[in-house]
Coordinates of C-alpha atoms and ligand atoms in Angstrom, one line a residue:
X1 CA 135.6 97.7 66.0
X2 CA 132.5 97.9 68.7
X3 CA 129.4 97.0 68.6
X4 CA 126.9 98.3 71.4
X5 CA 125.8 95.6 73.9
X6 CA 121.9 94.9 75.0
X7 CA 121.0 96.6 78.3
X8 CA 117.3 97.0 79.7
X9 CA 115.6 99.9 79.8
X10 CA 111.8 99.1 81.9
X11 CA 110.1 101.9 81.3
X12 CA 110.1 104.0 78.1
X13 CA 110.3 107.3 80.7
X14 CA 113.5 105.8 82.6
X15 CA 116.7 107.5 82.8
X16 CA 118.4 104.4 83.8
X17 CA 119.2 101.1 82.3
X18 CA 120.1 97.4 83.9
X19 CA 123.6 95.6 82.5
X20 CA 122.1 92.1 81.6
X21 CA 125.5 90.6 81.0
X22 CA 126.8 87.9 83.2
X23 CA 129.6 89.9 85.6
X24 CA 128.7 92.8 84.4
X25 CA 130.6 95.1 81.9
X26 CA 133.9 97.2 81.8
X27 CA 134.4 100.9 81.1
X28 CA 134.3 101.6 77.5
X29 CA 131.8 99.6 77.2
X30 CA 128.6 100.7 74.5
X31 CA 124.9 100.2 75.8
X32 CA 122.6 99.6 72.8
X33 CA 121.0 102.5 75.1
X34 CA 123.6 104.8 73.4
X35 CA 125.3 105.3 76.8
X36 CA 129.3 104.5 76.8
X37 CA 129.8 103.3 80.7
X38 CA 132.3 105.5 82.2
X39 CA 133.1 103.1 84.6
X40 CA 132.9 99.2 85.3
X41 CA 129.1 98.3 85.9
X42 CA 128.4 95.0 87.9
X43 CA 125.7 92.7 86.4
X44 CA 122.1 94.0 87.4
X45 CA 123.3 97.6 88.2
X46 CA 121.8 100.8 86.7
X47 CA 123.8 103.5 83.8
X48 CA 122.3 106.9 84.0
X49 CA 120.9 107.1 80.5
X50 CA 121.1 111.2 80.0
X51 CA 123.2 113.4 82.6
X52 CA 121.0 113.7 85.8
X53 CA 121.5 117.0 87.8
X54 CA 122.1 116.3 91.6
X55 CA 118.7 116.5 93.0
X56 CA 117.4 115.3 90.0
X57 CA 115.0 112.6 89.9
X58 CA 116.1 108.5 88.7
X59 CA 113.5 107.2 87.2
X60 CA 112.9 103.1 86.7
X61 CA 109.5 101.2 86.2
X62 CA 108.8 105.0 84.7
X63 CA 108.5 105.9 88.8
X64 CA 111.3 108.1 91.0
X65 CA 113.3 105.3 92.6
X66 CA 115.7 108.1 94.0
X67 CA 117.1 111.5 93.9
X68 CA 120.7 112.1 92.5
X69 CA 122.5 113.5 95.4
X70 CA 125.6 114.3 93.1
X71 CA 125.4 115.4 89.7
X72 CA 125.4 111.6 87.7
X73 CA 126.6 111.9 84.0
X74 CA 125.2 109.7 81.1
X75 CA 127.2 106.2 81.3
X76 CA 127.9 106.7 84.9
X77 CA 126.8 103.5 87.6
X78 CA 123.9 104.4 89.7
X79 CA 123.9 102.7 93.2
X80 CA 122.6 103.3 96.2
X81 CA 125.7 105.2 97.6
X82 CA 124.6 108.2 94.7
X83 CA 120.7 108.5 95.8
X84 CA 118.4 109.6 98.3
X85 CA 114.8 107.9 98.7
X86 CA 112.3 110.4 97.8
X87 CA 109.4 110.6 100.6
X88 CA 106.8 107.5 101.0
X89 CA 103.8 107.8 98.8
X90 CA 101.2 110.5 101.2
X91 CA 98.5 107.8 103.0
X92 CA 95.6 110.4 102.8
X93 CA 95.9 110.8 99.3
X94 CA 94.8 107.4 98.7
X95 CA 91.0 107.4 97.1
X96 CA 89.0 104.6 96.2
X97 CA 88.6 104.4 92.3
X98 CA 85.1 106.0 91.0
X99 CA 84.5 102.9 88.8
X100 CA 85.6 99.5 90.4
X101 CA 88.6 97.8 88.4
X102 CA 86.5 95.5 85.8
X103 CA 87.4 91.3 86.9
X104 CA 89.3 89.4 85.0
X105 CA 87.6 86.8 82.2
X106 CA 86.8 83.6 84.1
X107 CA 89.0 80.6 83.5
X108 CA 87.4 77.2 83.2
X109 CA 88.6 73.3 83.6
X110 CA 91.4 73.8 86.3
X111 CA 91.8 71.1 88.8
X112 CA 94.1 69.3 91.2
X113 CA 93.9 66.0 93.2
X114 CA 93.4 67.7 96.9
X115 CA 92.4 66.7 100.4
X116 CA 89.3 68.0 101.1
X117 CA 87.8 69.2 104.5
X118 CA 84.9 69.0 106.7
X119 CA 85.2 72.7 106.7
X120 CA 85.2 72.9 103.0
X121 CA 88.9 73.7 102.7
X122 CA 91.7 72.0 100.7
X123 CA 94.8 70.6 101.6
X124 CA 98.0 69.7 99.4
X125 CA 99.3 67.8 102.2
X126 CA 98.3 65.5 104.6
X127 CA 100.4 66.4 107.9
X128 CA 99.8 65.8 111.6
X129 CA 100.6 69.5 113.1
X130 CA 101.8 69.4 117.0
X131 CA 101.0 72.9 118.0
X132 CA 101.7 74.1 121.8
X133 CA 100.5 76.6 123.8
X134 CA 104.5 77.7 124.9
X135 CA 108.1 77.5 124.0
X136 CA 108.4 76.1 127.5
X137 CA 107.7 72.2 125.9
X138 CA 109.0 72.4 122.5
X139 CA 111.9 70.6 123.4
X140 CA 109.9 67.7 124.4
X141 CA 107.5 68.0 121.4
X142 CA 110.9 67.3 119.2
X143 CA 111.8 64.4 121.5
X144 CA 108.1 63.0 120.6
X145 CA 108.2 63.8 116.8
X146 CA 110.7 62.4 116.5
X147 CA 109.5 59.2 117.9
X148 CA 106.4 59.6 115.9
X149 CA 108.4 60.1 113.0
X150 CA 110.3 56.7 113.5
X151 CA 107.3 54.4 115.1
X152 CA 104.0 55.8 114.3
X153 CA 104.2 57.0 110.4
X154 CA 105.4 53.7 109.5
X155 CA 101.8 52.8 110.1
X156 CA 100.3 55.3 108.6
X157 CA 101.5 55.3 104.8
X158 CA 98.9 58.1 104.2
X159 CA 100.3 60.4 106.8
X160 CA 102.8 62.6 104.7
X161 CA 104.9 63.8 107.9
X162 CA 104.4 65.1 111.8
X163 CA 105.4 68.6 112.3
X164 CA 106.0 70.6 115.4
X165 CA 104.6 73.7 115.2
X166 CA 107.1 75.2 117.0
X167 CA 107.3 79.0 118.7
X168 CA 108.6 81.6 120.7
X169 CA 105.6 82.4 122.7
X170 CA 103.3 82.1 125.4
X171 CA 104.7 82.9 129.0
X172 CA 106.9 85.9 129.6
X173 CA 104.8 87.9 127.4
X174 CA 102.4 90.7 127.9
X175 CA 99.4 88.9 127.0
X176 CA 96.9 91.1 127.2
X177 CA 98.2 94.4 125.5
X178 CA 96.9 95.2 122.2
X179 CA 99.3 93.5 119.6
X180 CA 98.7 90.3 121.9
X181 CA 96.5 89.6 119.4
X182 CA 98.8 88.8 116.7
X183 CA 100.7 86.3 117.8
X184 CA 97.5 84.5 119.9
X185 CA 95.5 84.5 116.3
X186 CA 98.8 83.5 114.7
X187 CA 99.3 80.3 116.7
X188 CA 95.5 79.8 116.5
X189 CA 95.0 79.8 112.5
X190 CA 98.2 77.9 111.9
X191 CA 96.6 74.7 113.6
X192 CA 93.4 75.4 111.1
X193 CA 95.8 75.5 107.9
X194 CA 93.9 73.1 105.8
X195 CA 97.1 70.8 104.8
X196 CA 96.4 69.1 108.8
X197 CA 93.0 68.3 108.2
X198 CA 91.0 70.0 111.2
X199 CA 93.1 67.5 113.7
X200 CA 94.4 70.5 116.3
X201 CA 96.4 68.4 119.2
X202 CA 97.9 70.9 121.4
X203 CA 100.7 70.6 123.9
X204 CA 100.9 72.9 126.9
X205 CA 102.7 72.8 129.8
X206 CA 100.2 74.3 132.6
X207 CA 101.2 77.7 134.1
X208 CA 101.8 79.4 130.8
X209 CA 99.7 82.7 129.5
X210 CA 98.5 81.6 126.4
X211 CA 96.1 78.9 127.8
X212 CA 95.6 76.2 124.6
X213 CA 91.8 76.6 125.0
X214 CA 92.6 80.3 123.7
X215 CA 94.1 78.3 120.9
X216 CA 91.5 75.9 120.0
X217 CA 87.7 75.9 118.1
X218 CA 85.3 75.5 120.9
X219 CA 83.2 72.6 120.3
X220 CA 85.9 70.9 118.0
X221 CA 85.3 67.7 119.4
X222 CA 88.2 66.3 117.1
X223 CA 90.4 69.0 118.7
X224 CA 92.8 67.6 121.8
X225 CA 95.4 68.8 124.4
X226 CA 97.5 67.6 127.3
X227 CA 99.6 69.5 129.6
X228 CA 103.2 68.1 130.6
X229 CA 102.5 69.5 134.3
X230 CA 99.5 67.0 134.4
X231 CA 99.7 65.3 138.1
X232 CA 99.0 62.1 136.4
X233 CA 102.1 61.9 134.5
X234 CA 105.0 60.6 136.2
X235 CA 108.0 60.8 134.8
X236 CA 109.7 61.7 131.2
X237 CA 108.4 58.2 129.4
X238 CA 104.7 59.3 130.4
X239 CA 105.2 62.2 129.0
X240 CA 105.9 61.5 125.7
X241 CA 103.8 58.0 125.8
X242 CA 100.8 60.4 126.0
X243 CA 101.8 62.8 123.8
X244 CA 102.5 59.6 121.1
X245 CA 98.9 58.3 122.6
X246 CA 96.9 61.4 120.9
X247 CA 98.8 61.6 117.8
X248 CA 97.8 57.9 117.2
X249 CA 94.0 59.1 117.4
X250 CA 94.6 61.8 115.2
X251 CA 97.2 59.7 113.2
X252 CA 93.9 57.3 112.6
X253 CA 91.9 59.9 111.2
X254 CA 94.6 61.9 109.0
X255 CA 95.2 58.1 107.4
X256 CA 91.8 57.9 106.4
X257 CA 91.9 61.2 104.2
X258 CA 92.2 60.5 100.6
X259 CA 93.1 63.1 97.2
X260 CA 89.8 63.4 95.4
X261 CA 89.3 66.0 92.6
X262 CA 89.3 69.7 93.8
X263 CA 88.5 72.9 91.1
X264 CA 91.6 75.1 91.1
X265 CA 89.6 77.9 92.6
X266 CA 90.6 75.9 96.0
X267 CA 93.9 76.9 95.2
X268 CA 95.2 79.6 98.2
X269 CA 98.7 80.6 96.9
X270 CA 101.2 82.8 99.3
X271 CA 102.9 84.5 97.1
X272 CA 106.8 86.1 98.4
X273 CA 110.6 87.2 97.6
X274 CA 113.2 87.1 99.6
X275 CA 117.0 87.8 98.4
X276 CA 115.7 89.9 95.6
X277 CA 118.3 91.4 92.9
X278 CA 117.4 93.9 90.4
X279 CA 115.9 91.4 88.2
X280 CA 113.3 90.2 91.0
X281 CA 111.0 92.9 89.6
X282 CA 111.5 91.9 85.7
X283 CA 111.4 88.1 85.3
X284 CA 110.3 85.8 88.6
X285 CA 107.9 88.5 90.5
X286 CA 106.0 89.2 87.1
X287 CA 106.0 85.5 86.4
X288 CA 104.6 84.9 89.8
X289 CA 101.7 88.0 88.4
X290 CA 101.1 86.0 85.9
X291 CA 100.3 82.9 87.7
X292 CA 98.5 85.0 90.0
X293 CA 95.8 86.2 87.6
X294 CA 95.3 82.4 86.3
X295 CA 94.3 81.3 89.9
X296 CA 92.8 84.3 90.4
X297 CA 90.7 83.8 86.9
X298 CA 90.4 79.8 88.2
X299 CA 88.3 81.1 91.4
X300 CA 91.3 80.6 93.3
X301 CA 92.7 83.0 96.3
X302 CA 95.9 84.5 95.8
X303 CA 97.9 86.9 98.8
X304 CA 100.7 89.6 98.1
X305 CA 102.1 90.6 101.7
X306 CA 105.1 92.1 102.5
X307 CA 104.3 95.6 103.9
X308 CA 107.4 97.5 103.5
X309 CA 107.7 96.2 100.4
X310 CA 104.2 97.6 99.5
X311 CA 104.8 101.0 101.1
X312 CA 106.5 102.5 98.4
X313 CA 104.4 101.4 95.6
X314 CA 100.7 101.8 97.8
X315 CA 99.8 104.7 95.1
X316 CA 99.6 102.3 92.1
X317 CA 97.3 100.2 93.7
X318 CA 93.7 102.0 94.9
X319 CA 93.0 101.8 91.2
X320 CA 92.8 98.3 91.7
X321 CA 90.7 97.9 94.7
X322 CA 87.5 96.0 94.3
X323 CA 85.9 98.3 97.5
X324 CA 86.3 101.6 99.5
X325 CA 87.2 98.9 102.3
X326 CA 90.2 97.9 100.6
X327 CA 91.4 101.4 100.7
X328 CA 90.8 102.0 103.9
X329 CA 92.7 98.5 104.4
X330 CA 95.8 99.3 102.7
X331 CA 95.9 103.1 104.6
X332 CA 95.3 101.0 108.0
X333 CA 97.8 98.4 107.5
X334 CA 100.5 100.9 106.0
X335 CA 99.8 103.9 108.8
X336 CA 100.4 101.0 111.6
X337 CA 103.1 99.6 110.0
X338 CA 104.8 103.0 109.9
X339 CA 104.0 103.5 113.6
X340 CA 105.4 100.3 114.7
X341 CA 108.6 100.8 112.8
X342 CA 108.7 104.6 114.0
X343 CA 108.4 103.0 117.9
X344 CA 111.6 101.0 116.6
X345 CA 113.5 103.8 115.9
X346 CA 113.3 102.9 111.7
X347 CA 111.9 103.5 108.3
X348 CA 110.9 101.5 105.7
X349 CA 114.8 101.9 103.9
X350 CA 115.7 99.7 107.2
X351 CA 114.1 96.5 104.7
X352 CA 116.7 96.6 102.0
X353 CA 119.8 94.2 102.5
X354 CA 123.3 94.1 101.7
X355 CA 123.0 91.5 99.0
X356 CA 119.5 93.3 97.7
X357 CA 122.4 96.3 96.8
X358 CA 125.3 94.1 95.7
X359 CA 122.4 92.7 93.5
X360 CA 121.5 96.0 92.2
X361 CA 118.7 97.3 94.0
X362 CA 119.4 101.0 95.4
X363 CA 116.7 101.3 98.0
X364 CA 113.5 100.2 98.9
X365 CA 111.5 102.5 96.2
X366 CA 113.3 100.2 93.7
X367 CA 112.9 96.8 95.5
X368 CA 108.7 97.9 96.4
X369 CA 108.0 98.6 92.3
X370 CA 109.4 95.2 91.8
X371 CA 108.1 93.5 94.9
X372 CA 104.4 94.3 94.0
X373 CA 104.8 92.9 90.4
X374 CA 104.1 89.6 92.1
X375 CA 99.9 90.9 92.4
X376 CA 99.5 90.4 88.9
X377 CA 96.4 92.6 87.3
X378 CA 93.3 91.7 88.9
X379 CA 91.2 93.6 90.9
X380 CA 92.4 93.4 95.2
X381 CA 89.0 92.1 97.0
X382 CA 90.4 92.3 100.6
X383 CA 93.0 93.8 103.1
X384 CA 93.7 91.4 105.8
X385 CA 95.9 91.9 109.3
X386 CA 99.0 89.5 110.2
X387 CA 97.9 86.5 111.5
X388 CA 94.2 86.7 110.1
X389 CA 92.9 84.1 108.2
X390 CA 91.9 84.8 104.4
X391 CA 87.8 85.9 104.0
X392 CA 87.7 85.9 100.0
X393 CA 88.3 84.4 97.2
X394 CA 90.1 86.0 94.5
X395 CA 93.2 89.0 95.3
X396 CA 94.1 89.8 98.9
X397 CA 96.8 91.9 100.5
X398 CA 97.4 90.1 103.5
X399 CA 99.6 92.6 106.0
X400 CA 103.0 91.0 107.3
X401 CA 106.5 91.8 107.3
X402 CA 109.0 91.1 104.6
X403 CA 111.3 88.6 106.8
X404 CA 110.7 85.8 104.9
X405 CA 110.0 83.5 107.8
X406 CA 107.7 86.0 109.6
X407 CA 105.8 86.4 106.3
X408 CA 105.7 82.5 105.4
X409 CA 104.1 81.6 108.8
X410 CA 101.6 84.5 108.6
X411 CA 100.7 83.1 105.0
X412 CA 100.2 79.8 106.8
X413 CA 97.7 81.0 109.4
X414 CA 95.9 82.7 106.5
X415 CA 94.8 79.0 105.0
X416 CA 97.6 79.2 102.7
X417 CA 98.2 75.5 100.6
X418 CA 100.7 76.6 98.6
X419 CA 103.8 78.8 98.6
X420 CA 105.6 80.9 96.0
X421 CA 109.1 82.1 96.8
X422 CA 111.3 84.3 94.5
X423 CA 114.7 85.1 95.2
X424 CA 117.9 86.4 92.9
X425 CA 120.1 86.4 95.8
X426 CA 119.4 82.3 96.5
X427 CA 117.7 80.9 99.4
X428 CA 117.3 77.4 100.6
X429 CA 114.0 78.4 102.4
X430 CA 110.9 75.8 103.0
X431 CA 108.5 75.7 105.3
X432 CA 107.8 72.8 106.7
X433 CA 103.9 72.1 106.4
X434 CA 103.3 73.6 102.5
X435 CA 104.7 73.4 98.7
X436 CA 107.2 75.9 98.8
X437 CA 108.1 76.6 94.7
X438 CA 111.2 78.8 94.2
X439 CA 111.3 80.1 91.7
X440 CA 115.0 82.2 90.6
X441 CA 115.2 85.5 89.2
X442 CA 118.2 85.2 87.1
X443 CA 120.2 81.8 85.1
X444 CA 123.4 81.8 86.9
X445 CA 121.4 81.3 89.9
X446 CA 119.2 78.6 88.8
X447 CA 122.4 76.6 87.3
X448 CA 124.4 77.1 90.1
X449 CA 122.1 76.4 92.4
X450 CA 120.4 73.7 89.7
X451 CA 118.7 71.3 92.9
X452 CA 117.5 74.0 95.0
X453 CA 115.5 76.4 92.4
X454 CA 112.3 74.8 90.7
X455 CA 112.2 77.6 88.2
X456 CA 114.3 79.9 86.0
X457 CA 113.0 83.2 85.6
X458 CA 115.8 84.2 83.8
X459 CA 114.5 82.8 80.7
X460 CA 112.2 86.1 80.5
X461 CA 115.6 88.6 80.8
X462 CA 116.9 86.2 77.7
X463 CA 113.7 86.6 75.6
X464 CA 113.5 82.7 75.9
X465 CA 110.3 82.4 77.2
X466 CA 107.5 85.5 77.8
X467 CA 106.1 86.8 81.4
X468 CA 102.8 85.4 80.4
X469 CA 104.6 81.8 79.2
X470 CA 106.2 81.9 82.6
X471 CA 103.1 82.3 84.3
X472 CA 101.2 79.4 82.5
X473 CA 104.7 77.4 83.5
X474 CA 104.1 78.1 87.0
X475 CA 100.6 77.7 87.4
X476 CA 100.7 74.0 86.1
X477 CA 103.7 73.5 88.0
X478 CA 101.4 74.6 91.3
X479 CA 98.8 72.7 90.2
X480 CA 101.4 69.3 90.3
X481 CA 102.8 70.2 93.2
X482 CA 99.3 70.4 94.9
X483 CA 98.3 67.1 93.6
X484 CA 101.9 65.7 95.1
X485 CA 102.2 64.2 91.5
X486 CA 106.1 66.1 92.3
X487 CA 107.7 67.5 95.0
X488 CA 109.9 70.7 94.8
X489 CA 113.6 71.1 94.7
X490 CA 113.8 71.4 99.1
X491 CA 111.3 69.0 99.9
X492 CA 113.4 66.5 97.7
X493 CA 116.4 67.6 99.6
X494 CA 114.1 67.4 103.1
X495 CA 115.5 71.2 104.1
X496 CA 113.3 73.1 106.1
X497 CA 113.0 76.1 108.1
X498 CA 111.3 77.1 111.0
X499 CA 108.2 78.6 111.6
X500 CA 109.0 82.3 113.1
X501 CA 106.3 84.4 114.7
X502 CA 105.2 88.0 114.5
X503 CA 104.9 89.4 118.3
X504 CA 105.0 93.0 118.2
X505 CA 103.6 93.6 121.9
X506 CA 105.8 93.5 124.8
X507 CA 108.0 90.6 127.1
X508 CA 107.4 90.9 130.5
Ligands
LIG1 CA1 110.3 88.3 102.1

């Protein structure tokens, strides 16, 4: 006796289908797709559906995802050893829609309890940010935030943490050439991330490139800075006494802030994957969609980044663009993007990993139609470069790399005050300034790795729980975790990474 066994087709035009059984399913085996598998499937990886002829196109999402490069008969696994990527989407072909994508209804009565800012943005946190002008101090930065850590945040219960913003750059670099810009803006908007409250102390050491006035806000007259090479410092203990002597000043002032009522629409959500599996693009990025187009309904700003992962999918989404200028944006940030990987002697397949194929995903086509479910529906106001710092409210594509590090501190120096992170793989990422939510594609992740994951997304593979359920789920749980009425899973467990900057341009 047999009785055929649920599989999941995406798209009604697909010619594949994803095993949803927990460690997958042996030969014999009956899809309710009426495929029989002719050989052992793992769990998340695609059955040919019909007999595909080599050259032949597979089809997921109802988009080509690959070309057969065998003959692949109906029950057969399709992985990425069987396939060829089928050419990137053609950049001039991309037009601005004749009639603007309508916005979404507005969404009333939304609020969290937020710091708010002289410059009119919010915070979720309430940290003292060290930033320097080279990696040249950062050990002594440590030494001092540490100290901080111990002897000045005692008195200052308000103060959340110290942070160093730590970073590869600064001296040995070609500071001038174009790219420069990146990283200089990078290290520049960090310090202005709203959850440090307009309190930019800089540490430099004094023959460096990147001088920390081309760091700072002229005028700020709450802005401060002290090089280590400063004649009137004598000695190690000096050092770090005046390094601990303008923190207090800026400890004094971050004490002071308080939460006070803030409309969601101050809400500026970084939205990113990193581990992805095939179910990335079914449960946790469309549940992240969701949530997207209830903060983006709220008033709120959300950002999709990610560019390789955005490459592969750019023709789905001129439809959606608010302006001609967010054409030209996307064609701008993609066309560079291929350039700088082309100087690097790579492509765009260079993005997917090892554990993105053991997971299921057969190439970047299939991990970009997934990656971009994370956008939601509404209409994409803005295209911003790495390292820029948000101009609108509402949808923007803010330009980075996939790394998740890279991408996280670029989110950052956009203004973002909280971060979305989906992964099927697993990752323990954090940053170390902002909410990071996690949210897991799949259940055997989120119960083995029940303290580190804040959501399960694999509720929406089991029929448990809709996308658009999920995305109400996440958006309340955002608008908590903004309030600090919880923490997430890592900043219970205190795990953080580092911040990792983007410097394309040269070292000297
Ligand atoms: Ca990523």
């Amino acid at each position: 006796m047999s009785s055929s066994v649920p599989s999941l087709k995406v798209h009604p035009d697909d010619n594949v289908s994803i095993i949803l059984t927990a460690g997958g399913l042996p030969a014999g085996t009956e899809l309710d797709t009426g495929a029989v598998l002719l050989e052992n499937v793992p769990f998340g990886h695609k059955v040919a559906l019909a007999d595909i002829a080599s050259g032949g196109p597979v089809i997921r999402y109802g988009e080509v995802i690959g070309i057969a490069k065998q003959p692949l008969a109906k029950g057969a696994w399709v992985n990425e050893h069987m396939i060829e990527l089928p050419e990137p989407p053609a950049l001039e072909s991309l037009k601005a829609p004749v009639v603007p994508p309508k916005a979404l209804p507005p969404l009333e009565g939304y609020t969290f309890e937020g710091y708010r800012n002289a410059d009119g943005s919010v915070g979720t946190r309430n940290v003292l940010g060290i930033s320097m002008s080279v990696q040249c101090v950062a050990g002594v930065v440590e030494h001092a935030v540490r100290r901080i850590r111990e002897e000045l945040l005692p008195l200052y219960p308000n103060v959340d943490d110290v942070v160093a913003l730590n970073h590869s750059y600064g001296c040995g670099v070609a500071i001038n050439a174009p790219d420069a810009v990146i990283p200089i803006r990078t290290i520049k908007n960090i310090a202005l991330n709203p959850n440090f409250g307009g309190e930019v102390m800089v540490v430099g050491l004094g023959c460096e490139k990147l001088r920390p006035e081309m760091i700072m806000l002229e005028g700020d007259d709450k802005a401060s800075k002290m090089f280590l090479q400063d004649e009137g410092l004598t000695g190690f203990s000096a050092i770090v006494d005046d390094i601990l002597m303008q923190a207090r000043m800026h400890l004094e002032r971050l004490d002071k802030r308080q939460r006070e009522t803030c409309p969601a629409s101050e809400l500026v959500v970084g939205m990113q994957c990193g581990g992805s599996d095939a179910f990335s693009g079914i449960t946790a990025n469309p549940m992240l969609g969701a949530a997207a187009d209830l903060i983006v309904r709220a008033g709120g700003s959300v950002m999709f980044s990610e560019v390789t992962e955005v490459r592969d999918s750019v023709h789905l989404l001129p439809g959606r663009a608010a302006s001609p200028d967010v054409v030209d944006g996307l064609v701008r940030e993609m066309a560079w993007y291929d350039a700088y990987l082309q100087k690097g002697g790579a492509d765009r397949s260079a993005n997917t990993t090892p554990g993105n194929k053991a997971g299921g995903l057969s190439g970047i086509v299939e991990k970009s139609l997934g990656s971009v479910a994370k956008s939601g529906s509404s209409p994409i106001v803005d295209v911003t470069g790495p390292g820029e710092r948000l101009r609108r409210k509402g949808l923007t594509f803010a330009a980075t790399p996939a790394g998740d590090f890279v991408c996280g501190t670029l989110q950052l120096a956009a203004g973002m005050n909280m971060h979305i992170f989906t992964t099927g793989r697993g990752t323990p990422y954090n940053l170390p300034t902002t909410p990071t939510i996690k949210v897991a594609t799949n259940s055997g992740l989120a119960s083995r790795w029940f303290d580190l994951m804040d959501i399960d997304a694999g509720r929406i593979a089991s029929g448990e729980i809709s996308v658009e359920e999920g995305g109400w789920e996440l958006f309340r749980l955002i608008l908590d975790i903004a309030s600090g009425r919880s923490m997430t899973a890592a900043d219970k467990l205190g795990i953080r990474n580092d911040l990792v900057l983007f410097n394309p341009a040269p070292i000297t």
